[in-house]
C-alpha cells in the first residue's frame, strides 16, 4: 500500500512556485507516499527534475492525476485536471472559493475532497501549515527589495567624505506577518521605520522590532484578532493623522488585506500628490485591488514624482524559498492525514475540518459556520 | 563681481544625475556664484526646478553656457555645448579622456580649462572631492538591492513556523569602495558574506565588516594601492581557488575595474555553468565590459539557471543621493578655485593640477607625468 501523490506544474501567469521541493521527498516517502510529478514542475523555481530523488516524472498532467490519491498544487488547477482526477481523490492548493465559483462547482460534481490552504485555521497547532503566513513573510521582505531598487535614495545612513546620506524614512502600513517582516528588513538596513495598523495591539510588535508606531486614536480591533472595517468618520480621522507620516516617508509599504473583499484604501490620490518627489509606494495588496487609490495592480506607475509599485503574487518572486516553505506547510498538513501508508481523514480534527472546502459533493462551509464564530476567522487573511 | 555658474541637464541615455542640488545653492552663492541652470536639469533625479532657490533657469543650453565662467555637468556634454562656451571658461565633469579623443580635441581648440572628475587625486585632502568614491559607494549598495530583487531566495535567515530559510551566501569580488559597501549592506541584512580581492591588504577591511576573506595565495598589490594585472599563471591559480567559493554562492557581486582598460575577467563561463541554479551575479563592472565572461553590458541574461545582471551607470539609479554627493564633491572642488567672487586657479595646488585635463589649449597630462609616479594613480579607478 502507498499513497499516490501527484505534483502539478503551475500554469497561471507569474506563478513560479512548486508544491514539492527536493528536501521533502524522502520524508513523504517515509509517510507512505509514491511521488509523481509533472515534468518541469520546479523549473520556474530553479529546481530541475534531476534535483528530485525517487520521483516519477510525467509529461501529461491528465495522466499524472488520474491515479492520484492526493494532488498538490499552489494555484487552483484547470478544470480539465479536476475532471481527470478520481472521484473522492484529494486536492490541496490555494483556492479562494469566492473568486472561483465554477471551479468549486467542478470539485463538488467530481466529489473531490479539497483542502484550501487559505483556510488553515490560525491556531497554534496549525502554525506549521499556515501557508498564508509563510508566504506573507516572504512578501514583506521582498517589498523592501522592490523599494530599494526603485528608490532614488539609499535606506541606510552612508557616510562619505563629502557628507552623509540617509537614513531614509520608511512607513509600513498594516502590521500582519508581511508588515512585520518588512519592518524587520528595513530596520536591518538601518532605515528609520514607522509602523501603522488600525489594531492598536500591533503597537507592541512594532516597538519590539525597534520601529515607532503611528497612533491615530482609532481602535479597529475586530473579531479573532483581525481588523474590522472602519466607519467613514473613523476613516477621515485616521487619514488626517496619517497624512503627515505619509508625506514624510521616502518609502511606504502597504500590506492591508481583507480577504474576499477589496483591499482597504489607506492612501488617497490626494495623499500621493502631497508626497515627496522621488518617494516610493510598494502596495503588497495589489492582488485585492491595492491599498493605494493610485495603484494599478500588476503595474508600476509614476504620479507627481511618486513611484507606485503594485506587484501581483509577490511570494512567487522568491520562488525557491516560497516553494520551500509552502511545501513544508503542505507536508505538515499531509502528515495529519497520512497514516500506515493510507489517507485517513479525521473529521473531528479542527485543522482538517476547517481547511476542507469540499468533501463528498458537499461544501464544507456549512459545518464551519455551525461551529463557533472563532472559526470564521480562518477565512480572513492578514498578509 | 560674481562667477557665472551654468549647470547642464544631462543628455546621455540612462544618466539621471544632476550636478547641483538645492541644498548647495546658498553655499555657492556665498562663494560668489551666480547660478544658471538648464530647465528640468534635476527632473530625472526627482528635483523640480521649483526646489532650487535663487537659480536662473534657461531652456537653451547654448545660451546657458555662452556667458558661463564655469560649466558643471556629470557626463561630458555634446561638442556643440563646448563650442558655445567662452574661450578660457572652465568645464567640470567626468570625461575619461581615453574614450573621448574628439571631445578632448574640442576642449583644446576652444581653450577650455577642463577638470575631469575621474582625475581627482586619491590623497586625503581631496577625499571630499572624490566623486569616484562617492558614486562607487552607492553602486555597491545598489548591487545588493539588485541581487535581492532578482534572487529566488532571501538574504537573511527568516524563521517561520514551517522552518527556517536563509541566510544566503554572498561573495563580493573586488574590495574597493563599492565592494566594501556591498559587503556592509549584505551583512546588515544578515547574509553570510565572503570578500575577495587580489590585494591581500583588503583582508583587514573585509574582516572589519565581519565578512570572511577568500585567500587564493596570490598577491597582486600594484603601485599606489591599486591592483596590478595578474600573469596568466597567477590567473589559473586564483581561478582554481575561487571556483569553490563561486559555486557555493547564492549571490555574487563583482566590482573590479581597471580604468581605461577592459574590466578583468573574474568569472569564466565554465564557472557560471558550475554555479547553483537560481544564483545571481551582479556585475558592477559592466561599463568596462564586465568581470564575468557571461555578462552582456546593460542586460540581464540567464545561463544554466544563473541570472547575470550587468547594469550600466549604476550610481544613476540612485539619482537623488548620487546627485547630492556628486554636487558636494563639485562644491568642494569649486571652493578651492573660487575666492573673492572670482575664479583663481592655483596651479601649484596638487589637487587642481592633477585634476585638470586641458588648459589654455594644452593637455595637462604632460605636466602630470613629469611629476612623481604617484600621480599616475589618479587615473586609476577602484569602484
XYZ file of C-alpha atoms in Angstrom:
766
model
C 0.000 0.000 0.000
C 1.076 3.513 -0.655
C -0.493 6.894 -1.307
C -0.190 8.102 -4.894
C 0.835 11.746 -4.682
C 0.823 13.920 -7.824
C 2.512 17.316 -8.001
C 1.355 19.653 -10.780
C 3.368 22.176 -12.727
C 1.738 25.582 -12.224
C 0.175 27.183 -15.273
C -1.144 30.526 -14.037
C 0.773 33.552 -15.298
C 3.590 34.725 -12.977
C 3.257 31.651 -10.753
C 6.793 30.328 -10.246
C 6.326 28.247 -7.142
C 6.099 24.473 -6.938
C 4.432 22.435 -4.190
C 7.243 19.911 -3.654
C 10.927 20.598 -3.010
C 13.743 18.023 -3.137
C 14.414 18.118 0.616
C 10.939 16.683 1.351
C 10.804 13.696 -0.983
C 12.361 11.244 1.498
C 10.058 12.406 4.284
C 6.950 11.984 2.146
C 8.050 8.532 1.026
C 8.536 7.621 4.675
C 4.928 8.736 5.301
C 3.835 6.232 2.665
C 3.758 8.336 -0.486
C 4.694 7.326 -4.010
C 5.695 10.569 -5.705
C 4.703 11.589 -9.219
C 5.497 14.973 -10.605
C 4.770 16.800 -13.820
C 7.978 17.272 -15.821
C 9.491 20.696 -15.319
C 7.230 21.477 -12.350
C 10.162 23.040 -10.487
C 11.733 24.850 -13.430
C 10.368 28.287 -12.574
C 11.660 27.907 -9.008
C 15.060 26.886 -10.482
C 14.585 23.298 -9.300
C 15.363 20.902 -12.129
C 13.726 17.483 -12.369
C 17.116 15.905 -11.694
C 17.246 17.577 -8.283
C 14.355 15.359 -7.093
C 15.205 11.858 -5.841
C 12.764 8.953 -6.146
C 10.128 10.879 -8.053
C 8.421 9.601 -11.208
C 8.175 12.399 -13.788
C 5.361 12.516 -16.319
C 4.704 14.954 -19.140
C 0.939 14.570 -19.333
C -0.836 16.294 -16.454
C -4.053 14.379 -17.009
C -2.273 11.019 -16.925
C -0.408 12.299 -13.851
C -3.556 12.931 -11.810
C -5.835 10.113 -12.964
C -4.390 7.589 -10.495
C -3.523 10.096 -7.808
C -4.955 9.834 -4.305
C -3.714 13.307 -3.481
C -2.928 16.131 -5.931
C -0.757 19.031 -4.736
C -0.604 22.461 -6.358
C -0.120 26.116 -5.481
C -2.918 27.702 -7.502
C -6.229 26.015 -8.360
C -5.534 23.890 -11.441
C -7.524 23.976 -14.674
C -10.900 22.267 -14.506
C -9.749 19.682 -17.054
C -7.320 18.497 -14.365
C -10.133 18.140 -11.821
C -12.154 16.225 -14.386
C -9.228 13.842 -14.918
C -8.998 13.085 -11.168
C -10.531 10.034 -9.485
C -13.811 10.773 -7.684
C -13.058 11.006 -3.990
C -9.437 11.994 -4.541
C -7.891 14.845 -2.571
C -6.723 18.192 -3.921
C -4.643 20.555 -1.777
C -3.897 24.085 -3.032
C -4.934 27.724 -2.584
C -8.484 28.208 -3.877
C -10.149 31.428 -2.643
C -13.539 29.913 -3.309
C -15.405 33.218 -3.504
C -13.471 34.071 -6.662
C -13.818 30.603 -8.210
C -17.479 29.529 -8.224
C -17.147 27.364 -11.341
C -14.063 25.662 -10.009
C -15.820 24.893 -6.711
C -18.807 23.519 -8.622
C -16.444 21.256 -10.523
C -14.969 19.984 -7.231
C -18.482 19.226 -5.966
C -19.572 17.467 -9.152
C -16.436 15.288 -9.161
C -16.745 14.666 -5.398
C -13.174 15.870 -4.863
C -12.112 16.402 -1.256
C -10.426 19.793 -1.488
C -8.330 21.351 1.274
C -7.950 25.060 0.556
C -4.678 26.329 2.026
C -6.037 29.810 2.744
C -8.474 28.144 5.186
C -5.844 26.717 7.558
C -7.134 27.865 10.965
C -4.981 30.361 12.811
C -4.477 28.238 15.893
C -1.101 27.382 17.315
C -1.270 23.682 16.379
C -1.732 24.654 12.707
C 1.009 27.280 12.532
C 3.393 24.954 10.756
C 0.772 24.529 7.989
C -0.087 28.223 7.732
C 0.868 28.988 4.155
C -0.628 32.470 4.256
C 1.844 33.373 6.987
C 4.860 31.712 5.424
C 4.231 33.335 2.056
C 3.389 36.711 3.563
C 6.679 36.865 5.457
C 8.490 36.492 2.146
C 6.319 39.159 0.548
C 7.190 41.578 3.347
C 10.907 41.033 2.819
C 10.583 41.345 -0.940
C 8.628 44.597 -0.664
C 11.735 46.191 0.849
C 13.881 44.831 -2.001
C 11.440 46.344 -4.503
C 11.532 49.636 -2.651
C 15.334 49.696 -2.535
C 15.698 49.074 -6.255
C 13.122 51.699 -7.206
C 14.098 54.493 -4.817
C 16.487 57.281 -5.816
C 17.905 57.241 -2.275
C 19.559 54.678 -0.036
C 17.852 53.206 3.026
C 20.838 53.195 5.419
C 22.858 56.119 6.599
C 26.004 56.077 4.452
C 28.907 58.306 5.322
C 31.219 59.527 2.573
C 33.994 62.078 2.793
C 31.694 64.539 1.006
C 28.905 64.134 3.534
C 26.245 61.856 4.906
C 23.250 60.490 3.015
C 20.288 58.676 4.525
C 18.833 57.131 6.512
C 15.549 57.040 4.614
C 12.157 57.128 6.330
C 10.054 54.016 5.843
C 6.367 53.752 6.758
C 4.849 50.261 6.905
C 1.038 50.234 6.897
C -0.630 47.030 8.035
C 1.295 45.050 10.641
C 0.419 41.453 9.891
C 3.129 38.941 9.076
C 4.143 40.771 5.888
C 4.236 44.178 7.537
C 6.323 42.958 10.459
C 8.824 41.267 8.141
C 9.026 44.483 6.099
C 9.757 46.406 9.300
C 12.411 43.886 10.322
C 14.113 44.077 6.919
C 14.082 47.871 6.711
C 15.384 48.056 10.297
C 18.228 45.677 9.464
C 19.248 48.053 6.689
C 19.294 50.995 9.066
C 16.248 52.901 7.827
C 14.093 54.959 10.199
C 10.923 52.863 10.351
C 7.376 53.661 11.429
C 4.624 51.056 11.630
C 0.893 51.645 11.426
C -2.117 49.422 11.834
C -5.755 50.024 12.744
C -5.335 47.451 15.523
C -3.615 49.181 18.451
C -2.333 45.868 19.840
C 0.130 45.730 16.947
C 1.947 48.643 18.580
C 3.865 46.283 20.849
C 5.019 44.236 17.876
C 6.255 47.314 16.019
C 8.082 48.527 19.117
C 9.642 45.091 19.652
C 11.239 45.486 16.209
C 12.573 48.909 17.263
C 10.191 50.736 14.936
C 7.944 53.550 16.138
C 4.144 53.259 15.953
C 1.791 55.774 14.378
C -1.121 56.300 16.731
C -4.228 57.707 15.040
C -6.521 57.418 18.023
C -8.882 54.946 16.301
C -9.209 51.369 17.570
C -10.366 48.997 14.819
C -9.825 45.693 16.554
C -12.279 43.204 15.083
C -13.166 39.613 15.760
C -10.476 36.965 16.029
C -7.612 39.415 16.054
C -8.376 40.798 12.576
C -9.162 44.355 11.718
C -12.790 45.364 11.230
C -13.774 47.817 8.518
C -13.683 51.426 9.662
C -16.699 53.726 9.565
C -16.471 56.690 7.151
C -15.942 59.082 10.093
C -13.166 56.936 11.511
C -11.532 56.817 8.083
C -11.386 60.609 7.970
C -9.829 60.803 11.430
C -7.273 58.139 10.541
C -6.412 59.686 7.164
C -5.861 63.083 8.701
C -3.494 61.670 11.299
C -1.704 59.555 8.695
C -1.207 62.277 6.100
C 1.817 63.839 7.739
C 3.518 60.464 8.143
C 2.747 59.590 4.521
C 4.184 62.884 3.341
C 7.379 62.495 5.367
C 8.115 58.978 4.071
C 10.678 58.041 1.426
C 9.266 54.522 1.164
C 5.787 53.281 2.095
C 4.927 49.598 2.175
C 1.228 48.746 2.477
C 0.015 45.266 3.386
C -3.627 45.570 4.479
C -5.928 42.911 3.047
C -9.485 41.871 3.882
C -9.763 38.544 2.051
C -12.741 38.066 -0.170
C -13.225 41.831 -0.169
C -11.423 44.623 -1.966
C -8.294 45.783 -0.130
C -8.964 48.779 2.128
C -7.752 52.072 0.702
C -5.131 53.505 3.031
C -3.628 56.152 0.742
C -5.705 58.508 -1.400
C -4.599 60.146 -4.634
C -4.533 63.479 -2.787
C -2.145 61.998 -0.224
C 0.072 60.687 -3.040
C 0.157 64.179 -4.566
C 1.385 65.539 -1.257
C 4.230 63.037 -1.011
C 7.870 63.889 -1.589
C 9.080 63.677 -5.172
C 11.138 60.532 -5.558
C 9.323 58.612 -2.845
C 8.082 55.091 -3.500
C 4.981 53.124 -2.500
C 5.091 49.324 -2.614
C 1.490 48.125 -2.468
C 1.512 44.479 -1.392
C -2.286 44.287 -1.568
C -2.478 44.680 -5.330
C -3.959 41.169 -5.602
C -7.026 42.586 -3.837
C -7.055 45.850 -5.784
C -4.451 47.673 -3.740
C -4.246 49.845 -0.615
C -3.436 52.964 -2.606
C -6.013 54.712 -4.780
C -3.287 55.337 -7.329
C -2.207 51.674 -7.607
C -2.690 49.777 -10.842
C -2.419 46.093 -9.899
C 0.443 44.403 -11.705
C 1.993 47.674 -12.842
C 4.374 50.394 -11.736
C 3.011 53.904 -12.143
C 4.547 57.345 -11.672
C 2.324 60.118 -10.320
C 3.609 63.555 -9.308
C 7.144 62.221 -8.953
C 5.994 59.300 -6.767
C 6.591 55.729 -7.938
C 3.759 53.316 -7.081
C 4.612 49.638 -7.424
C 1.669 47.243 -7.201
C 3.070 43.763 -7.826
C 0.916 40.649 -8.092
C 1.797 37.335 -6.454
C 4.870 38.651 -4.671
C 5.850 35.376 -2.900
C 6.325 33.885 -6.352
C 9.215 36.303 -6.942
C 11.119 34.400 -4.249
C 10.142 31.117 -5.832
C 12.838 28.939 -4.262
C 12.252 29.962 -0.642
C 8.493 30.346 -1.135
C 8.283 26.813 -2.553
C 10.393 25.509 0.302
C 8.055 26.933 2.946
C 4.835 26.157 1.061
C 5.936 22.552 0.505
C 6.710 22.259 4.217
C 3.274 23.658 5.044
C 1.746 21.005 2.764
C 3.911 18.282 4.267
C 2.771 19.156 7.780
C -0.862 19.038 6.647
C -0.318 15.729 4.836
C 1.272 14.311 7.985
C -2.110 14.789 9.713
C -3.923 12.665 7.155
C -1.412 10.023 6.093
C -1.067 7.076 8.440
C 0.033 3.469 7.791
C 0.517 4.234 4.097
C -3.101 5.267 3.595
C -5.042 8.509 3.800
C -7.338 8.717 6.811
C -9.117 11.980 7.416
C -10.192 12.563 10.980
C -13.108 14.955 10.539
C -13.030 15.638 14.258
C -9.633 17.273 13.779
C -10.284 21.001 13.774
C -7.448 21.676 11.358
C -8.685 19.246 8.722
C -12.344 20.121 9.201
C -11.709 23.846 8.952
C -9.384 23.613 5.982
C -11.660 21.354 3.927
C -13.604 23.285 1.314
C -15.436 20.422 -0.398
C -15.976 16.772 0.509
C -18.180 14.082 -1.000
C -20.060 16.538 -3.173
C -20.796 18.963 -0.356
C -19.437 22.372 0.567
C -17.799 22.271 3.995
C -18.685 25.896 4.762
C -21.949 24.890 6.466
C -20.139 22.790 9.044
C -17.766 25.598 9.751
C -20.340 28.289 10.396
C -22.273 25.848 12.610
C -19.271 25.840 14.860
C -18.068 28.712 16.933
C -17.609 32.119 15.434
C -13.903 31.736 16.101
C -13.667 29.550 13.034
C -14.902 32.253 10.691
C -11.597 33.970 11.067
C -9.909 31.165 9.191
C -11.270 32.826 6.077
C -9.543 36.074 6.887
C -6.126 36.948 5.663
C -3.531 39.173 7.167
C -0.739 39.362 4.688
C 31.781 90.710 -9.439
C 30.495 87.205 -9.425
C 31.231 83.886 -11.054
C 28.694 82.814 -13.667
C 27.990 79.144 -12.990
C 25.975 77.086 -15.506
C 24.522 73.660 -14.700
C 23.598 71.476 -17.666
C 20.788 68.992 -17.986
C 22.312 65.609 -18.780
C 21.535 64.154 -22.192
C 23.292 60.784 -22.224
C 20.971 57.775 -22.085
C 20.287 56.443 -18.559
C 22.013 59.442 -16.938
C 19.639 60.676 -14.240
C 22.021 62.644 -12.052
C 22.379 66.408 -11.888
C 25.428 68.363 -10.772
C 23.656 70.815 -8.446
C 21.228 70.046 -5.625
C 19.017 72.569 -3.797
C 20.916 72.312 -0.512
C 24.059 73.765 -2.108
C 22.711 76.865 -3.855
C 23.127 79.184 -0.862
C 26.668 77.947 -0.250
C 27.686 78.508 -3.856
C 26.180 81.997 -3.857
C 28.146 82.746 -0.710
C 31.279 81.662 -2.590
C 30.455 84.300 -5.201
C 28.480 82.333 -7.771
C 25.519 83.449 -9.826
C 23.626 80.262 -10.623
C 22.135 79.403 -14.000
C 20.591 76.066 -14.695
C 19.073 74.384 -17.689
C 15.321 73.935 -17.192
C 14.442 70.458 -15.974
C 18.068 69.608 -15.178
C 17.003 67.904 -11.941
C 13.885 66.196 -13.277
C 15.427 62.737 -13.639
C 16.726 62.962 -10.063
C 13.188 63.986 -8.975
C 14.352 67.528 -8.213
C 11.977 70.022 -9.783
C 13.122 73.482 -10.878
C 10.960 74.979 -8.128
C 13.044 73.164 -5.497
C 16.047 75.381 -6.339
C 16.230 78.830 -4.699
C 17.944 81.790 -6.370
C 18.709 79.969 -9.595
C 18.021 81.407 -13.055
C 16.526 78.733 -15.305
C 17.071 78.761 -19.050
C 15.733 76.440 -21.740
C 18.501 76.902 -24.285
C 21.680 75.103 -23.280
C 23.792 77.093 -25.691
C 22.550 80.423 -24.344
C 23.067 78.984 -20.841
C 26.774 78.330 -21.324
C 27.804 81.248 -23.547
C 28.324 83.633 -20.627
C 29.342 80.996 -18.105
C 32.683 81.162 -16.332
C 32.213 77.619 -15.056
C 30.033 74.878 -16.551
C 29.098 71.885 -14.373
C 27.907 68.529 -15.664
C 28.057 64.828 -14.835
C 28.889 63.375 -18.238
C 30.894 65.162 -20.963
C 28.399 67.410 -22.781
C 27.856 67.495 -26.543
C 30.574 69.266 -28.512
C 28.075 71.909 -29.598
C 27.953 72.945 -25.934
C 31.744 73.252 -25.775
C 31.671 75.318 -28.967
C 29.104 77.660 -27.387
C 31.341 78.274 -24.332
C 33.634 81.282 -23.895
C 37.306 80.547 -24.659
C 39.090 80.155 -21.339
C 35.945 79.104 -19.494
C 36.003 76.139 -17.117
C 34.214 72.808 -17.540
C 33.965 70.319 -14.656
C 32.557 66.843 -15.295
C 33.579 63.213 -15.773
C 35.475 62.850 -19.068
C 37.508 59.623 -19.321
C 39.687 61.244 -21.949
C 40.965 57.992 -23.445
C 37.443 57.223 -24.666
C 36.742 60.750 -25.920
C 39.569 61.891 -28.238
C 37.324 64.190 -30.323
C 35.843 65.757 -27.240
C 39.307 66.433 -25.811
C 40.407 67.945 -29.143
C 37.384 70.241 -28.971
C 38.392 71.346 -25.437
C 41.891 72.124 -26.714
C 40.709 74.039 -29.783
C 38.322 76.154 -27.682
C 40.979 76.630 -24.957
C 38.576 75.334 -22.300
C 40.046 74.604 -18.866
C 38.601 71.219 -18.114
C 38.735 69.496 -14.728
C 37.930 65.809 -15.188
C 36.374 64.401 -12.024
C 37.842 60.940 -12.524
C 41.295 62.554 -12.142
C 40.820 63.837 -8.567
C 43.975 62.582 -6.839
C 43.476 59.973 -4.140
C 45.102 61.967 -1.370
C 43.427 62.687 1.927
C 42.979 66.410 1.244
C 40.969 65.600 -1.883
C 38.726 62.920 -0.375
C 35.779 65.277 -0.106
C 36.020 65.852 -3.869
C 36.473 62.196 -4.778
C 33.439 61.552 -6.934
C 34.616 58.096 -7.978
C 34.461 57.033 -4.333
C 31.167 58.702 -3.524
C 29.456 57.217 -6.565
C 31.032 53.798 -6.085
C 29.716 53.514 -2.540
C 26.196 53.980 -3.898
C 26.804 51.411 -6.623
C 27.908 48.880 -4.012
C 24.719 49.378 -2.013
C 22.547 49.207 -5.110
C 24.183 45.987 -6.288
C 22.746 44.282 -3.198
C 19.281 45.725 -3.952
C 19.531 44.348 -7.499
C 20.603 40.990 -6.151
C 17.747 40.871 -3.633
C 15.106 41.634 -6.218
C 16.421 39.077 -8.708
C 17.159 36.188 -6.356
C 14.662 33.403 -5.693
C 15.846 33.289 -2.071
C 16.052 35.728 0.812
C 19.356 37.109 2.114
C 18.600 36.979 5.860
C 17.759 33.993 7.939
C 13.973 34.066 8.315
C 12.265 31.770 10.762
C 8.707 30.627 10.090
C 6.675 28.031 11.945
C 7.259 25.670 8.997
C 11.028 26.016 9.154
C 13.976 28.269 8.611
C 15.085 29.746 5.282
C 18.345 31.545 4.610
C 20.768 33.029 5.258
C 22.078 33.241 1.699
C 25.768 33.133 0.827
C 27.120 36.297 -0.773
C 30.539 36.577 -2.431
C 31.842 40.087 -3.147
C 34.767 40.170 -5.600
C 36.829 43.360 -5.679
C 37.039 45.204 -2.373
C 37.295 48.839 -3.351
C 34.725 51.350 -2.134
C 31.873 49.614 -3.998
C 32.812 46.145 -2.811
C 33.100 47.220 0.806
C 29.717 48.966 0.713
C 28.216 45.825 -0.856
C 29.684 43.770 1.994
C 28.340 46.204 4.581
C 24.855 46.128 3.052
C 24.685 42.340 2.731
C 25.978 41.995 6.293
C 23.311 44.361 7.578
C 20.716 42.092 6.019
C 22.158 39.063 7.739
C 23.663 37.243 4.763
C 26.807 35.131 5.113
C 29.348 37.268 3.282
C 32.762 36.475 1.798
C 35.043 39.109 0.301
C 37.764 38.585 -2.268
C 40.362 40.843 -3.815
C 43.728 40.278 -5.461
C 45.223 42.736 -2.975
C 45.763 40.864 0.308
C 45.702 44.084 2.326
C 41.967 44.290 1.711
C 41.581 41.298 4.000
C 41.614 43.543 7.070
C 38.837 45.682 5.613
C 36.663 42.663 4.849
C 37.240 41.304 8.350
C 36.430 44.683 9.901
C 32.989 44.404 8.269
C 32.597 40.920 9.796
C 32.904 39.207 6.411
C 35.364 36.399 5.777
C 38.142 36.760 3.207
C 38.899 34.340 0.387
C 42.643 33.771 0.299
C 43.907 32.480 -3.053
C 47.612 32.699 -2.212
C 48.340 35.271 -4.965
C 49.453 38.803 -4.045
C 48.602 41.297 -6.787
C 49.333 44.530 -4.984
C 50.292 47.123 -7.595
C 51.502 50.685 -7.481
C 49.659 53.286 -5.418
C 47.438 50.772 -3.704
C 45.768 49.571 -6.901
C 45.758 46.046 -8.219
C 48.188 45.106 -10.956
C 47.167 42.783 -13.766
C 47.809 39.123 -12.980
C 50.020 36.877 -15.085
C 48.258 34.020 -16.918
C 49.713 31.518 -14.415
C 48.514 33.535 -11.451
C 45.064 33.769 -13.034
C 44.858 29.968 -13.187
C 45.857 29.621 -9.525
C 43.350 32.262 -8.465
C 40.513 30.840 -10.553
C 41.046 27.393 -9.158
C 40.907 28.660 -5.596
C 37.884 30.838 -6.357
C 35.816 28.204 -8.131
C 34.516 26.527 -4.997
C 33.518 29.863 -3.471
C 31.799 30.889 -6.701
C 29.902 27.614 -6.810
C 28.747 27.902 -3.201
C 27.403 31.441 -3.574
C 23.755 32.432 -3.916
C 24.714 35.996 -4.890
C 27.996 37.230 -6.350
C 28.767 40.930 -6.703
C 31.805 41.820 -8.807
C 33.358 45.286 -8.746
C 36.849 45.008 -10.249
C 37.717 47.756 -12.726
C 40.974 48.846 -14.334
C 40.017 52.227 -15.786
C 40.916 52.831 -19.375
C 41.237 49.083 -19.824
C 38.706 46.308 -20.160
C 37.470 45.042 -16.787
C 39.395 41.974 -15.608
C 37.501 38.715 -16.064
C 36.982 37.148 -12.640
C 34.318 34.572 -13.535
C 34.511 32.332 -16.600
C 31.574 30.813 -18.452
C 32.654 27.410 -17.126
C 32.479 28.743 -13.572
C 28.985 30.118 -14.250
C 27.901 26.702 -15.515
C 29.059 25.196 -12.224
C 27.047 27.642 -10.123
C 23.882 26.754 -8.261
C 20.648 27.103 -10.207
C 18.869 30.234 -9.073
C 22.038 32.056 -8.080
C 22.618 35.622 -9.234
C 25.667 37.576 -10.378
C 25.559 41.384 -10.244
C 28.444 42.634 -12.395
C 29.166 46.234 -11.403
C 31.960 46.498 -13.969
C 29.692 46.261 -16.990
C 30.709 49.800 -18.000
C 34.175 48.364 -18.663
C 32.893 45.180 -20.309
C 32.187 43.235 -17.147
C 34.007 40.926 -14.718
C 32.064 37.878 -15.844
C 32.630 36.255 -19.236
C 28.889 35.685 -19.467
C 27.915 39.336 -18.838
C 26.250 41.385 -21.556
C 26.700 45.025 -20.503
C 23.363 46.737 -19.985
C 21.402 43.490 -19.999
C 20.236 40.693 -17.729
C 20.975 37.215 -19.067
C 20.056 33.747 -17.856
C 22.580 30.945 -18.356
C 22.194 27.458 -16.899
C 19.740 28.728 -14.308
C 22.065 31.573 -13.242
C 20.910 35.182 -13.617
C 23.668 37.594 -14.675
C 22.850 41.275 -14.248
C 25.278 43.700 -15.863
C 23.854 47.184 -15.311
C 25.378 50.347 -16.780
C 25.791 53.578 -14.814
C 24.573 52.154 -11.521
C 25.009 55.341 -9.409
C 22.449 56.965 -11.689
C 19.813 54.526 -10.385
C 20.112 56.290 -7.011
C 19.883 59.652 -8.730
C 18.857 61.720 -5.709
C 21.614 60.575 -3.355
C 24.181 60.266 -6.160
C 23.476 63.854 -7.236
C 23.701 65.017 -3.627
C 27.172 63.534 -3.168
C 28.444 64.430 -6.641
C 27.284 68.031 -6.214
C 29.082 68.164 -2.866
C 32.228 66.793 -4.498
C 31.969 69.572 -7.107
C 31.297 72.190 -4.449
C 34.412 71.185 -2.528
C 36.475 71.425 -5.720
C 34.937 74.798 -6.617
C 35.743 76.065 -3.126
C 39.432 75.565 -3.987
C 39.222 77.850 -7.025
C 36.624 80.482 -6.109
C 37.904 83.322 -3.954
C 36.676 86.901 -3.607
C 33.937 86.296 -6.157
C 36.371 85.349 -8.900
C 37.961 82.152 -10.123
C 41.656 81.872 -9.301
C 43.376 78.633 -10.125
C 46.480 77.923 -8.118
C 48.396 75.623 -10.426
C 50.741 74.778 -7.566
C 47.810 73.111 -5.830
C 48.276 69.393 -6.412
C 44.525 68.756 -6.469
C 43.819 71.307 -9.171
C 46.932 70.481 -11.193
C 46.234 66.764 -11.137
C 42.549 67.063 -11.912
C 42.996 69.452 -14.830
C 42.785 67.675 -18.171
C 43.128 70.644 -20.546
C 44.155 74.279 -20.019
C 44.907 77.066 -22.466
C 44.929 74.758 -25.465
C 47.272 72.209 -23.901
C 46.794 68.754 -22.467
C 47.748 68.672 -18.792
C 48.904 65.068 -18.972
C 52.481 66.131 -19.817
C 52.775 68.068 -16.579
C 51.402 65.194 -14.600
C 53.762 62.535 -15.900
C 56.684 64.914 -15.322
C 55.829 64.700 -11.642
C 56.175 61.658 -9.475
C 54.800 58.321 -10.477
C 52.423 58.621 -7.543
C 50.293 60.963 -9.588
C 49.673 58.408 -12.306
C 47.412 56.583 -9.958
C 44.929 59.430 -10.127
C 43.913 57.915 -13.447
C 43.093 54.591 -11.858
C 39.672 53.703 -10.609
C 38.608 51.388 -7.859
C 34.846 51.193 -7.995
